[in-house]
mmCIF file of C-alpha atoms in Angstrom:
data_model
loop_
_atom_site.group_PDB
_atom_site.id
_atom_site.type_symbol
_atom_site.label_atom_id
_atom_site.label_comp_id
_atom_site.label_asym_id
_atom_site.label_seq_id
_atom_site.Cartn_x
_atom_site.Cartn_y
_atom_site.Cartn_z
ATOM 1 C CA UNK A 1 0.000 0.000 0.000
ATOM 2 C CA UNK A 2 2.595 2.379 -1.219
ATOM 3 C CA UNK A 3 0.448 4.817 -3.858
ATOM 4 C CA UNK A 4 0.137 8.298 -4.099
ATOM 5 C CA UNK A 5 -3.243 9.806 -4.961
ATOM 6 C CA UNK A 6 -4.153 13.027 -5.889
ATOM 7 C CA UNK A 7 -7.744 14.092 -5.628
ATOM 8 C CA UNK A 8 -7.796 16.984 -8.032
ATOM 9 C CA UNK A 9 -9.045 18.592 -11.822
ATOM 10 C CA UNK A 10 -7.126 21.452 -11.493
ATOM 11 C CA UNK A 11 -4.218 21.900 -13.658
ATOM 12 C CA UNK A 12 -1.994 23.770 -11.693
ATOM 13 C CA UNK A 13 -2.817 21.374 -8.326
ATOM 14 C CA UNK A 14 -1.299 18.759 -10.406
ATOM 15 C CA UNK A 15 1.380 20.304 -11.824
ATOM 16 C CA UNK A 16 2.759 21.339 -8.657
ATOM 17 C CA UNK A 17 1.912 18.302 -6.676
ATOM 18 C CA UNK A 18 3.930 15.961 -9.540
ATOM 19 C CA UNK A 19 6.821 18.248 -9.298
ATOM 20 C CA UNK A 20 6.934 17.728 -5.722
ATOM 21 C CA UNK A 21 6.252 14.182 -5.981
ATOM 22 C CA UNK A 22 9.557 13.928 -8.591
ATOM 23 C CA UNK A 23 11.872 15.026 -5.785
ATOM 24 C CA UNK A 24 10.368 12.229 -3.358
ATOM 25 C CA UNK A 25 10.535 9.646 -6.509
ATOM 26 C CA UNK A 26 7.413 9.035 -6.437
ATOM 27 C CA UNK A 27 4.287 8.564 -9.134
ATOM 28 C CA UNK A 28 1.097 10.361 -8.947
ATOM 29 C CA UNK A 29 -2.296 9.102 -9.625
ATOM 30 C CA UNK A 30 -4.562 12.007 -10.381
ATOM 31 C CA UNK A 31 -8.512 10.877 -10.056
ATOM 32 C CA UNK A 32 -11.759 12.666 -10.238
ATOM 33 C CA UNK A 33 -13.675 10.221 -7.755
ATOM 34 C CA UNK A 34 -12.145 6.987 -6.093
ATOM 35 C CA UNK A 35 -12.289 3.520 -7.185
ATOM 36 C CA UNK A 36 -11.807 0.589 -5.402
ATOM 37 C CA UNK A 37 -8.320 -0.514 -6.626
ATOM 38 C CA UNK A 38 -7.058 3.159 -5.620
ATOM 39 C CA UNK A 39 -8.720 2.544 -2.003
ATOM 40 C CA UNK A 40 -6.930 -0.269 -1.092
ATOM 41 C CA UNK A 41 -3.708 1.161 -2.441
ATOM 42 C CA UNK A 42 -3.844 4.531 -1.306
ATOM 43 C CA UNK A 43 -1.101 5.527 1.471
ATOM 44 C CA UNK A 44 -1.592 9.003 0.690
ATOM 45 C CA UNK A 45 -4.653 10.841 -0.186
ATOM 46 C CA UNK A 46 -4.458 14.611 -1.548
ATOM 47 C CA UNK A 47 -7.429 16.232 -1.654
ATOM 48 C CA UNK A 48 -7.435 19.522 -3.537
ATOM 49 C CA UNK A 49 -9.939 21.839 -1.587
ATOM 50 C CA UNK A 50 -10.913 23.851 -4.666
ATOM 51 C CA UNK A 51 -11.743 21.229 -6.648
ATOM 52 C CA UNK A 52 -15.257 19.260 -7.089
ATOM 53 C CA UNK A 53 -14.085 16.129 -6.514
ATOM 54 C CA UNK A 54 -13.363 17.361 -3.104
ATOM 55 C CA UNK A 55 -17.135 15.896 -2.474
ATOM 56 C CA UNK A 56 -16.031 12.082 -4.067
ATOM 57 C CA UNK A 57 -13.767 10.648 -0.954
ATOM 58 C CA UNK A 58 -15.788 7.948 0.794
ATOM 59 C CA UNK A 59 -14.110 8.403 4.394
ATOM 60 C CA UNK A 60 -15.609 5.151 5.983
ATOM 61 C CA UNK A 61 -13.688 3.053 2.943
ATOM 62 C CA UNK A 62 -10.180 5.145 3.699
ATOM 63 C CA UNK A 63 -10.157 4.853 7.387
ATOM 64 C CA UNK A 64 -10.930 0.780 6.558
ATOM 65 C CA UNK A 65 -7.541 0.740 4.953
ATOM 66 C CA UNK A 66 -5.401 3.303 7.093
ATOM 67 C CA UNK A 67 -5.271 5.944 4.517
ATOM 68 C CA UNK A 68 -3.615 8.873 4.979
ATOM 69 C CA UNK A 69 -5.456 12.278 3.730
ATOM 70 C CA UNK A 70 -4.299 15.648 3.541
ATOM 71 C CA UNK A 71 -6.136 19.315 2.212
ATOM 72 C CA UNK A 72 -4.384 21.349 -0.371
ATOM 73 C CA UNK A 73 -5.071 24.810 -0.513
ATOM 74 C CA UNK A 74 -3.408 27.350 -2.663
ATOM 75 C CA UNK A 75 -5.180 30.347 -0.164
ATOM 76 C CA UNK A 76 -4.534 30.784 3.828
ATOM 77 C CA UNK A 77 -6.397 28.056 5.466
ATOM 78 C CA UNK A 78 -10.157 29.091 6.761
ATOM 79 C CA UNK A 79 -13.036 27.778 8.212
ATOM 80 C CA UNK A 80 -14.256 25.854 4.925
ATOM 81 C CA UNK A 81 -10.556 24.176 4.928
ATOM 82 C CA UNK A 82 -11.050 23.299 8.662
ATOM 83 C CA UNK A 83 -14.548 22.039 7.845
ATOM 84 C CA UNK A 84 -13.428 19.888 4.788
ATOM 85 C CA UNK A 85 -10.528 18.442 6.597
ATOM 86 C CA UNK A 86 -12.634 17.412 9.749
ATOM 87 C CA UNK A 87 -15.251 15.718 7.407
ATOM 88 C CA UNK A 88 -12.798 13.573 5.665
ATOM 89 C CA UNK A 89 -10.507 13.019 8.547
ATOM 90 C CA UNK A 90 -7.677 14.931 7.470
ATOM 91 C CA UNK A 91 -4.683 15.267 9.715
ATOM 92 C CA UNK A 92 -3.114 18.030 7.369
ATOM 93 C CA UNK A 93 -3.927 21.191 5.946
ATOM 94 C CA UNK A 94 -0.833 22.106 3.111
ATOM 95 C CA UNK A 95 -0.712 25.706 1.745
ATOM 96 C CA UNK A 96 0.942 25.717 -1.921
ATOM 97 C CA UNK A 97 3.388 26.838 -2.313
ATOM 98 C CA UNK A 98 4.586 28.203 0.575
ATOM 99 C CA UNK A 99 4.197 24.589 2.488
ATOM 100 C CA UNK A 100 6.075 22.444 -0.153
ATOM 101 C CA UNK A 101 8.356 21.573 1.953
ATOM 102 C CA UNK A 102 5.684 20.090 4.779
ATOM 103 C CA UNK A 103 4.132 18.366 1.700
ATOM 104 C CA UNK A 104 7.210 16.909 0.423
ATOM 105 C CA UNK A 105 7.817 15.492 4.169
ATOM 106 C CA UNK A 106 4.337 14.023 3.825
ATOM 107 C CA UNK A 107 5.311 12.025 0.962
ATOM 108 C CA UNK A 108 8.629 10.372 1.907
ATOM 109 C CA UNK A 109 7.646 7.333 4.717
ATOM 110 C CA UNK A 110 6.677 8.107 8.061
ATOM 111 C CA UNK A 111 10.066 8.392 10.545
ATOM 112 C CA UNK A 112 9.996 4.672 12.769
ATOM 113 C CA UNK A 113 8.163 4.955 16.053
ATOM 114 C CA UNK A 114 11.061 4.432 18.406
ATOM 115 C CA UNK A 115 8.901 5.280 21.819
ATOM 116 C CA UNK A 116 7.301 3.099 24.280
ATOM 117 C CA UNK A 117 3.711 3.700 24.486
ATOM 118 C CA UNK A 118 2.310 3.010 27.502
ATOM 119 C CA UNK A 119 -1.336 3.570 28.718
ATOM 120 C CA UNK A 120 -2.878 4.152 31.711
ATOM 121 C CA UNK A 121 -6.932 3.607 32.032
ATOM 122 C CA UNK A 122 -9.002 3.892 34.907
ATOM 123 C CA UNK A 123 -11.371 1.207 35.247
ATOM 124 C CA UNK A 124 -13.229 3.354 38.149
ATOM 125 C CA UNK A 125 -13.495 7.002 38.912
ATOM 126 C CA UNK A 126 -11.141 8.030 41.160
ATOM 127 C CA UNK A 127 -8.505 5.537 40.435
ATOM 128 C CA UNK A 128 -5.628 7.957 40.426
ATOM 129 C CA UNK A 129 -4.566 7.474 36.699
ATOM 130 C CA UNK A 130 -3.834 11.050 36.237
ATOM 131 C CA UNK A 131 -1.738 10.889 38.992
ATOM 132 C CA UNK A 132 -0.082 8.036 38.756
ATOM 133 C CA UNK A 133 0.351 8.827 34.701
ATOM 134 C CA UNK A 134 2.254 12.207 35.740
ATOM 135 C CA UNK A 135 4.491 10.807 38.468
ATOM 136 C CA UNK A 136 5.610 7.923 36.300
ATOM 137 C CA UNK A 137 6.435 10.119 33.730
ATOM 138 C CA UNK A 138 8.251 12.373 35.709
ATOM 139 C CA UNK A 139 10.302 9.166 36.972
ATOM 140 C CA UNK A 140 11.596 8.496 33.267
ATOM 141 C CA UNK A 141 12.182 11.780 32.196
ATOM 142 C CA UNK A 142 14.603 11.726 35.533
ATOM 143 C CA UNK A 143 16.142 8.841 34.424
ATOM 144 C CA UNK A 144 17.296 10.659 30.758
ATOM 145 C CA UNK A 145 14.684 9.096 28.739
ATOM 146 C CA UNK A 146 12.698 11.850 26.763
ATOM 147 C CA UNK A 147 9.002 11.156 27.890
ATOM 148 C CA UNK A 148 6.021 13.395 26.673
ATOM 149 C CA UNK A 149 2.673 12.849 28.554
ATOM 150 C CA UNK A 150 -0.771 13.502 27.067
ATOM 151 C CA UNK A 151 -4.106 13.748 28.090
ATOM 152 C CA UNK A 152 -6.636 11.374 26.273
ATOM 153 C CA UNK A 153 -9.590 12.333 28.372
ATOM 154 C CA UNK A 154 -11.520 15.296 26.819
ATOM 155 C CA UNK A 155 -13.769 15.358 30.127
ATOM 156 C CA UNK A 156 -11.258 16.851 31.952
ATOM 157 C CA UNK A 157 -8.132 19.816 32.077
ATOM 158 C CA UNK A 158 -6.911 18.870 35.356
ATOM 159 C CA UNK A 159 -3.737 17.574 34.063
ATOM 160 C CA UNK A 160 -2.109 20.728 33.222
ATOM 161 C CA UNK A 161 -2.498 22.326 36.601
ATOM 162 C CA UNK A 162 -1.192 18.876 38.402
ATOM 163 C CA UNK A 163 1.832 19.490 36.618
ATOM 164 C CA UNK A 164 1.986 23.339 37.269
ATOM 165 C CA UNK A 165 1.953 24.472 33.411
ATOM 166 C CA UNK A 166 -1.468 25.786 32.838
ATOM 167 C CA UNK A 167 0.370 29.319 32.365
ATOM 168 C CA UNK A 168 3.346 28.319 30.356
ATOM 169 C CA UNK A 169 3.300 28.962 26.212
ATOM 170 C CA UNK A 170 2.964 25.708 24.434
ATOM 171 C CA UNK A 171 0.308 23.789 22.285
ATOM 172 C CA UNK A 172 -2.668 22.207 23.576
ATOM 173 C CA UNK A 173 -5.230 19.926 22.476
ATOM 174 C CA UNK A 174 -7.481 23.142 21.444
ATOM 175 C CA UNK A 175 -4.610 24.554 19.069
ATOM 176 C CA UNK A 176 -4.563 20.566 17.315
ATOM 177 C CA UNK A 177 -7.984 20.473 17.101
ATOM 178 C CA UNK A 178 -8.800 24.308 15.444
ATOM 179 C CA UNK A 179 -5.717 23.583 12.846
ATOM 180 C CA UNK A 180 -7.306 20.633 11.811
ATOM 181 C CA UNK A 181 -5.042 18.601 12.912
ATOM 182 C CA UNK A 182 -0.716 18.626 13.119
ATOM 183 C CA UNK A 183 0.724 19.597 10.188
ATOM 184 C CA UNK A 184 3.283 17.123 9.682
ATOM 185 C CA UNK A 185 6.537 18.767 11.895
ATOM 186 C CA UNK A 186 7.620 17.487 14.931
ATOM 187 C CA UNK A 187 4.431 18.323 17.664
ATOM 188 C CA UNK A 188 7.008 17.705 20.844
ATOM 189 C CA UNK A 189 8.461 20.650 20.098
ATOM 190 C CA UNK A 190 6.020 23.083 20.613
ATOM 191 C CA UNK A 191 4.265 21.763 23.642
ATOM 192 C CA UNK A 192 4.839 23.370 27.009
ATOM 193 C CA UNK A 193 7.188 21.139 29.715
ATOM 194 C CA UNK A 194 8.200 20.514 33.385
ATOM 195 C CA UNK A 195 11.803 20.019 33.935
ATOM 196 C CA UNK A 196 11.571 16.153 33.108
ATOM 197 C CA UNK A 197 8.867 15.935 30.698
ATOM 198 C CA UNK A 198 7.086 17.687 27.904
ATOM 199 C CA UNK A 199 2.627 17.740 28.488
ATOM 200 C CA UNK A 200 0.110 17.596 25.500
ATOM 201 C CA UNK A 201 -2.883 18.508 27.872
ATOM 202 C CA UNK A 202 -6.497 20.637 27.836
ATOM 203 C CA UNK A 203 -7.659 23.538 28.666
ATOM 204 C CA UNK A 204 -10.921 24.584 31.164
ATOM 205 C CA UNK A 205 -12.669 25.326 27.541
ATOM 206 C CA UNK A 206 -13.958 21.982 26.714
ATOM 207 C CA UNK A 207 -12.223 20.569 23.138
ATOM 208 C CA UNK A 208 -13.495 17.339 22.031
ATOM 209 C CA UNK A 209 -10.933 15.315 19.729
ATOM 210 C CA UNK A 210 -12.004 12.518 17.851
ATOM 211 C CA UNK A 211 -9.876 9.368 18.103
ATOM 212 C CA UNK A 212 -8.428 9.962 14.424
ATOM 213 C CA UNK A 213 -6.336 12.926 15.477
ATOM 214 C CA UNK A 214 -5.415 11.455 18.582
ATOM 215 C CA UNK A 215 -3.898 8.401 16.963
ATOM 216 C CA UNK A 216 -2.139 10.591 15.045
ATOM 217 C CA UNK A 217 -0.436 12.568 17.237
ATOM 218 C CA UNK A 218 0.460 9.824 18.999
ATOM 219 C CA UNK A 219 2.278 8.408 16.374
ATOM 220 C CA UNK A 220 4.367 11.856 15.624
ATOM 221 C CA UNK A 221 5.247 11.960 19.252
ATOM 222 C CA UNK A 222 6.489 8.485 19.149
ATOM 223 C CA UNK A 223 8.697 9.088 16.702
ATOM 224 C CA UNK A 224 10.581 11.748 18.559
ATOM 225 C CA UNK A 225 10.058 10.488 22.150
ATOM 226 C CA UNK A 226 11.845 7.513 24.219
ATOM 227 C CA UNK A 227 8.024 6.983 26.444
ATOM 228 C CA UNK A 228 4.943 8.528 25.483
ATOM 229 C CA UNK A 229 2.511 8.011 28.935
ATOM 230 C CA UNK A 230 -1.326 8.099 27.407
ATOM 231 C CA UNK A 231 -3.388 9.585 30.755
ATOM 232 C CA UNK A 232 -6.170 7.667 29.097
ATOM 233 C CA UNK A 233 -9.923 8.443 30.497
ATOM 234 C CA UNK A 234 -12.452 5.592 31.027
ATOM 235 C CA UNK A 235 -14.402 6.554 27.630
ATOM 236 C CA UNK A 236 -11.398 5.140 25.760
ATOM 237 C CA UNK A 237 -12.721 1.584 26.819
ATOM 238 C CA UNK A 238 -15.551 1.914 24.832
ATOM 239 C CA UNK A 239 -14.274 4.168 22.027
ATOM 240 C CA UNK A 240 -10.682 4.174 21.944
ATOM 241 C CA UNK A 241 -9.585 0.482 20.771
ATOM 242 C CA UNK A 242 -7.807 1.893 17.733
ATOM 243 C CA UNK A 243 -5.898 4.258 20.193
ATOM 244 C CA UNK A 244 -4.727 1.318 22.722
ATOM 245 C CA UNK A 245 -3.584 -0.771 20.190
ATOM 246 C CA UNK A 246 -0.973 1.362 19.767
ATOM 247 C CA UNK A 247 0.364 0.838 22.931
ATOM 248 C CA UNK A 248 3.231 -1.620 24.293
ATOM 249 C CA UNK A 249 1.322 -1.463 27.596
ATOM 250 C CA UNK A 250 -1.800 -0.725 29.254
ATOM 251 C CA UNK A 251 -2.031 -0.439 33.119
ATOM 252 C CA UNK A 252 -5.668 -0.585 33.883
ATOM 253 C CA UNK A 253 -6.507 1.067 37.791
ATOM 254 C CA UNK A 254 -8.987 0.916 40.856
ATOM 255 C CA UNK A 255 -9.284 1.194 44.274
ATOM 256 C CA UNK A 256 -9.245 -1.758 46.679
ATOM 257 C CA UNK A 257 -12.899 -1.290 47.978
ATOM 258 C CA UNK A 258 -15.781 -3.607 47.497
ATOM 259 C CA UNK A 259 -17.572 -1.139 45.434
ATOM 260 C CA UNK A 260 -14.533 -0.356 43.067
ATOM 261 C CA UNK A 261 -13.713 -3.660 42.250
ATOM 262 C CA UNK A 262 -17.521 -4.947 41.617
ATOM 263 C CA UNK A 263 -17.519 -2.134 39.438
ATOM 264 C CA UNK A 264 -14.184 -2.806 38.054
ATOM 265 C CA UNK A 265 -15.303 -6.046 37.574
ATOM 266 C CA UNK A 266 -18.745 -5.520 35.094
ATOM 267 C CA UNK A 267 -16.004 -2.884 33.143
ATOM 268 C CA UNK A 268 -13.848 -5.822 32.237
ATOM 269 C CA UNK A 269 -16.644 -8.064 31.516
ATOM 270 C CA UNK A 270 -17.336 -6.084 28.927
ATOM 271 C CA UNK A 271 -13.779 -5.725 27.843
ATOM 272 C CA UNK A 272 -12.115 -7.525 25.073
ATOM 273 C CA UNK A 273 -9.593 -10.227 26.081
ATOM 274 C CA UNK A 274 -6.991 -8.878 28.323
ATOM 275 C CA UNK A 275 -3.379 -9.465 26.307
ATOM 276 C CA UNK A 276 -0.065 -10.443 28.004
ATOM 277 C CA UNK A 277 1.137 -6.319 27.571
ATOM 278 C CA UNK A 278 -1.837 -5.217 29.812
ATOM 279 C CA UNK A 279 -1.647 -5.441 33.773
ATOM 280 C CA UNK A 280 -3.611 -3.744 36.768
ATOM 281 C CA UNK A 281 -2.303 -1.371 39.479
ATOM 282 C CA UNK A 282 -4.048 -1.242 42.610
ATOM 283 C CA UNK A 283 -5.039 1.845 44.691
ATOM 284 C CA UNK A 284 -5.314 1.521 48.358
ATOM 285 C CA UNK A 285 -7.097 3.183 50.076
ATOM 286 C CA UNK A 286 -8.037 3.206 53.959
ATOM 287 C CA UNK A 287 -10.326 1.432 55.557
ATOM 288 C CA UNK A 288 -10.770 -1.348 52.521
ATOM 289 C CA UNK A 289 -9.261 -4.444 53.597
ATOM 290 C CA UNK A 290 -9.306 -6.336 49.652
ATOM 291 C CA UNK A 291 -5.769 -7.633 49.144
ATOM 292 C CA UNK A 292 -4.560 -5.677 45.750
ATOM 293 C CA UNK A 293 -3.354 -9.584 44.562
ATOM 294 C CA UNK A 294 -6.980 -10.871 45.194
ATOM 295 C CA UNK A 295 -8.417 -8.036 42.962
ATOM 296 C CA UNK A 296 -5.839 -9.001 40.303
ATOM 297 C CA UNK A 297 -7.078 -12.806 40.780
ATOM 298 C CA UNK A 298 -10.563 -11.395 40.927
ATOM 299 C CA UNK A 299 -10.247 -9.360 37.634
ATOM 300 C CA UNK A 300 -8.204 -12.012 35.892
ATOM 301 C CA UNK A 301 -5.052 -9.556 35.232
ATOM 302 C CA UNK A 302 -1.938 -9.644 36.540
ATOM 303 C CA UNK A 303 -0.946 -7.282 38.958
ATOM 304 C CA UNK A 304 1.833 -4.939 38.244
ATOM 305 C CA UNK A 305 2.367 -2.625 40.975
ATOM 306 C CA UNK A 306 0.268 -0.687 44.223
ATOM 307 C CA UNK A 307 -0.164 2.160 45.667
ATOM 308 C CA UNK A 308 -1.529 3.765 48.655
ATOM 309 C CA UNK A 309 -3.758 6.806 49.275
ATOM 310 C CA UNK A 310 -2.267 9.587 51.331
ATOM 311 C CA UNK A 311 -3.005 12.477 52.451
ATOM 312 C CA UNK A 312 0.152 14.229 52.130
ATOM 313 C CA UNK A 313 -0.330 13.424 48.483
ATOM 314 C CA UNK A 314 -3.567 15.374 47.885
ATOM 315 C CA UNK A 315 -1.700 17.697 50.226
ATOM 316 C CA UNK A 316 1.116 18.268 47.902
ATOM 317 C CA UNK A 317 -1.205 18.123 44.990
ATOM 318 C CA UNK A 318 -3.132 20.999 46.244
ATOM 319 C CA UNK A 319 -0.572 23.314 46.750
ATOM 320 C CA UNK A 320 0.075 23.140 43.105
ATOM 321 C CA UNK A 321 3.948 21.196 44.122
ATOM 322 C CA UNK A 322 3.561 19.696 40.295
ATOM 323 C CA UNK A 323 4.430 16.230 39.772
ATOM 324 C CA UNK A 324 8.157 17.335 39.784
ATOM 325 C CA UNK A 325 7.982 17.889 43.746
ATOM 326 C CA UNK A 326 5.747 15.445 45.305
ATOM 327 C CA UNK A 327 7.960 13.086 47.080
ATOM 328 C CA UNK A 328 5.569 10.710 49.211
ATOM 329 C CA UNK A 329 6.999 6.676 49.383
ATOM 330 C CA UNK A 330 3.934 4.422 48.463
ATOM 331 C CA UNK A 331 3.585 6.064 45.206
ATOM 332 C CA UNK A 332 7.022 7.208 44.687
ATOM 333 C CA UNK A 333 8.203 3.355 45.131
ATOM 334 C CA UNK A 334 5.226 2.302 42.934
ATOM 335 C CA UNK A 335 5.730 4.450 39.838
ATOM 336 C CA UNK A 336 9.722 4.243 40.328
ATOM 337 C CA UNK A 337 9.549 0.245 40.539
ATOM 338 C CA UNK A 338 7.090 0.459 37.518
ATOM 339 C CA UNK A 339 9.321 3.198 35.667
ATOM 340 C CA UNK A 340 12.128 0.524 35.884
ATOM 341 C CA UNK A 341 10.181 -2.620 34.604
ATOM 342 C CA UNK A 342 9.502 -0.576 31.551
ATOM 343 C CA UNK A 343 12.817 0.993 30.642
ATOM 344 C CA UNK A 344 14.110 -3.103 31.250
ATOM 345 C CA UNK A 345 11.274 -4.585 29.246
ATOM 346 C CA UNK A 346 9.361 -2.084 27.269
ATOM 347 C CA UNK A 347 6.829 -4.796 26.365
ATOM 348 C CA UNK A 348 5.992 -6.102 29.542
ATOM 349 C CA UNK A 349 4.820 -9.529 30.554
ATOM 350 C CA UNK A 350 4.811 -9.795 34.306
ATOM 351 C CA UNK A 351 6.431 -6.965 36.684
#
C-alpha cells in the first residue's frame, strides 16, 4: 500500500503536486472520484480543496484501509478548509506553495516509532490514573529518557495544573484540534514542559478530539520520544480500541474497595480479552481491607504494581507542588519500581 493519490481537476494542483512528488521519486495518480483498486492502495490521499471532486472521498472506505489524507489549498487556510478536513478526517492542511516543503515530508515514509507507548486507564473514577500517569512520567524523564505525557480524556483539564503548566506557552489539544489537525513537523516541540517531561494537555474550555487525530499525534510523538505516557480516560474503553492498540502497555486502575472492584469487575466483563502487555495497578485506600493480589485474581489480570492513598499526596497536589515535587513513598516506590520494569522490558509480561 505504497500509492500516491491526488484528488484533483485542477491543472496547476497537479502540476505542482507531480513536481513535488519527482523530488520524493514518487508517481502520482490524479482521479476525479475513487475507485476501489485506488482505495486499497492509497497511502496518501491529496485532496485539492478547490476542486469538485473534493465531495467524491468515501471516508468510511479510507479509514478501513489506514489511509492517509491531507487538504491542499493554494489560499490561507479558513473555516471551509477546517470544515473539509474534519469531514474527511484529514490530519493536514498544506498551503501551496509556501508549504512544499511540509508536503514533500508528507510524501517520503513516516520516521519509525522508536517510543514506548504506555497507557494508563481507569477502570473506576477516582482511580488515580492522572496521577499516577504524571508521576511515572516524571520518573523516566529523571532517568534521561525523553518522555512526553498527554491527556486522552476530553472530560477533563486537570492535568495541566497537576503538573503546574497551565500558564506556560505551548500547544494544547485546542490549538490541534482548530488547525485541523498537526501539520506534519515534529508536535514535541512546541508543547509546554516541566523540567523532566514535555505535556500535551487541555484547557478549562472543553475541546473534544475525535480518536483519528489522537492516533495521530500519537504516532508523531512516538517518533521523537523515548516513552509517550497516554493519561487515558475511562471513555477510551468503549471508544478508543484503535488508540490502545498502539500501545506496548496498558495499566488498567482501581481502588481496593468492594464497590470499586464490583464495578471494576462488570467494566472488564465487557472488555475484550486482556493481552499479556496489559496489567492492573491497585489503589489503596483506607479502611478497605481487599488484598490488591486478590483483585488481580478477581479481575483475571496480573498485577503490576500498588499504591496507597495519602493524604500528604492530595496535600502536595493541592498546593500546586507539580508532579516534579511530590515526594511521598507508596507512590514514589510504585511508579519508580514500575518506571524501571519498563525501561528493562518495554513490552511487559509480568512486573
Amino acid at each position: 500500500m505504497n500509492q500516491l493519490v491526488l484528488l484533483s481537476s485542477d491543472e496547476e494542483t497537479i502540476a505542482e503536486v507531480k513536481t513535488i512528488a519527482a523530488v520524493a521519486q514518487l508517481p502520482v495518480r490524479v482521479m476525479e472520484r475513487l475507485d476501489e483498486s485506488s482505495i486499497t492502495t492509497c497511502r496518501l490521499l491529496l485532496v485539492d480543496s478547490s476542486s469538485d471532486t473534493a465531495g467524491n472521498v468515501d471516508i468510511e472506505q479510507l479509514k478501513a484501509c489506514g489511509t492517509d489524507i491531507a487538504v491542499l489549498t493554494w489560499s490561507t487556510p479558513g473555516p471551509p478548509h477546517w470544515n473539509l478536513a474534519s469531514r474527511i478526517s484529514a490530519s493536514t492542511i498544506v498551503q501551496l506553495p509556501n508549504e512544499r516543503n511540509l508536503l514533500l515530508g508528507l510524501l517520503v515514509n513516516e520516521p519509525e516509532v522508536q517510543a514506548t507507548i504506555v497507557a494508563l486507564v481507569p477502570l473506576v473514577p477516582g482511580s488515580g490514573a492522572s496521577i499516577f500517569s504524571g508521576i511515572l512520567s516524571h520518573h523516566l524523564g529523571s532517568a534521561g529518557f525523553s518522555t512526553c505525557l498527554v491527556d486522552c480524556d476530553d472530560q477533563s483539564s486537570g492535568l495541566q495544573l497537576l503538573a503546574g503548566i497551565e500558564k506556560h506557552p505551548g500547544t494544547r489539544w485546542k490549538d490541534i484540534v482548530r488547525s485541523a489537525g498537526i501539520k506534519g513537523n515534529s508536535v514535541l516541540t512546541s508543547l509546554p514542559s516541566t523540567d523532566t517531561f514535555a505535556v500535551l494537555s487541555h484547557t478549562q474550555e472543553f475541546t473534544e478530539v475525535n480518536i483519528d487525530t489522537m492516533c495521530a499525534v500519537t504516532r508523531n510523538l512516538a517518533a521523537d520520544c523515548e516513552f509517550v505516557i497516554l493519561d487515558a480516560g475511562a471513555q477510551l474503553l468503549h471508544s478508543g480500541h484503535q488508540l490502545l492498540n498502539q500501545a506496548d502497555a496498558i495499566c488498567y486502575i482501581t481502588t481496593n474497595s468492594i464497590p470499586a472492584v464490583a464495578t471494576a469487575l462488570k467494566t472488564r466483563s465487557r472488555m475484550r480479552s486482556v493481552e499479556q502487555k496489559h496489567g492492573l495497578i491497585v489503589r489503596q485506600t483506607p479502611g478497605c481491607v481487599l488484598d490488591p493480589m486478590t483483585v488481580a485474581e478477581t479481575l483475571d489480570m496480573p498485577l503490576w504494581s500498588t499504591f496507597a492513598t495519602s493524604t500528604r499526596l492530595v496535600e502536595q497536589l493541592e498546593q500546586g507542588l507539580g508532579f516534579n515535587a511530590i515526594n511521598v513513598a507508596g507512590i514514589t516506590r510504585a511508579t519508580a519500581h514500575l518506571a524501571g520494569h519498563l525501561i528493562e522490558q518495554p513490552h511487559l509480561h509480568a512486573v
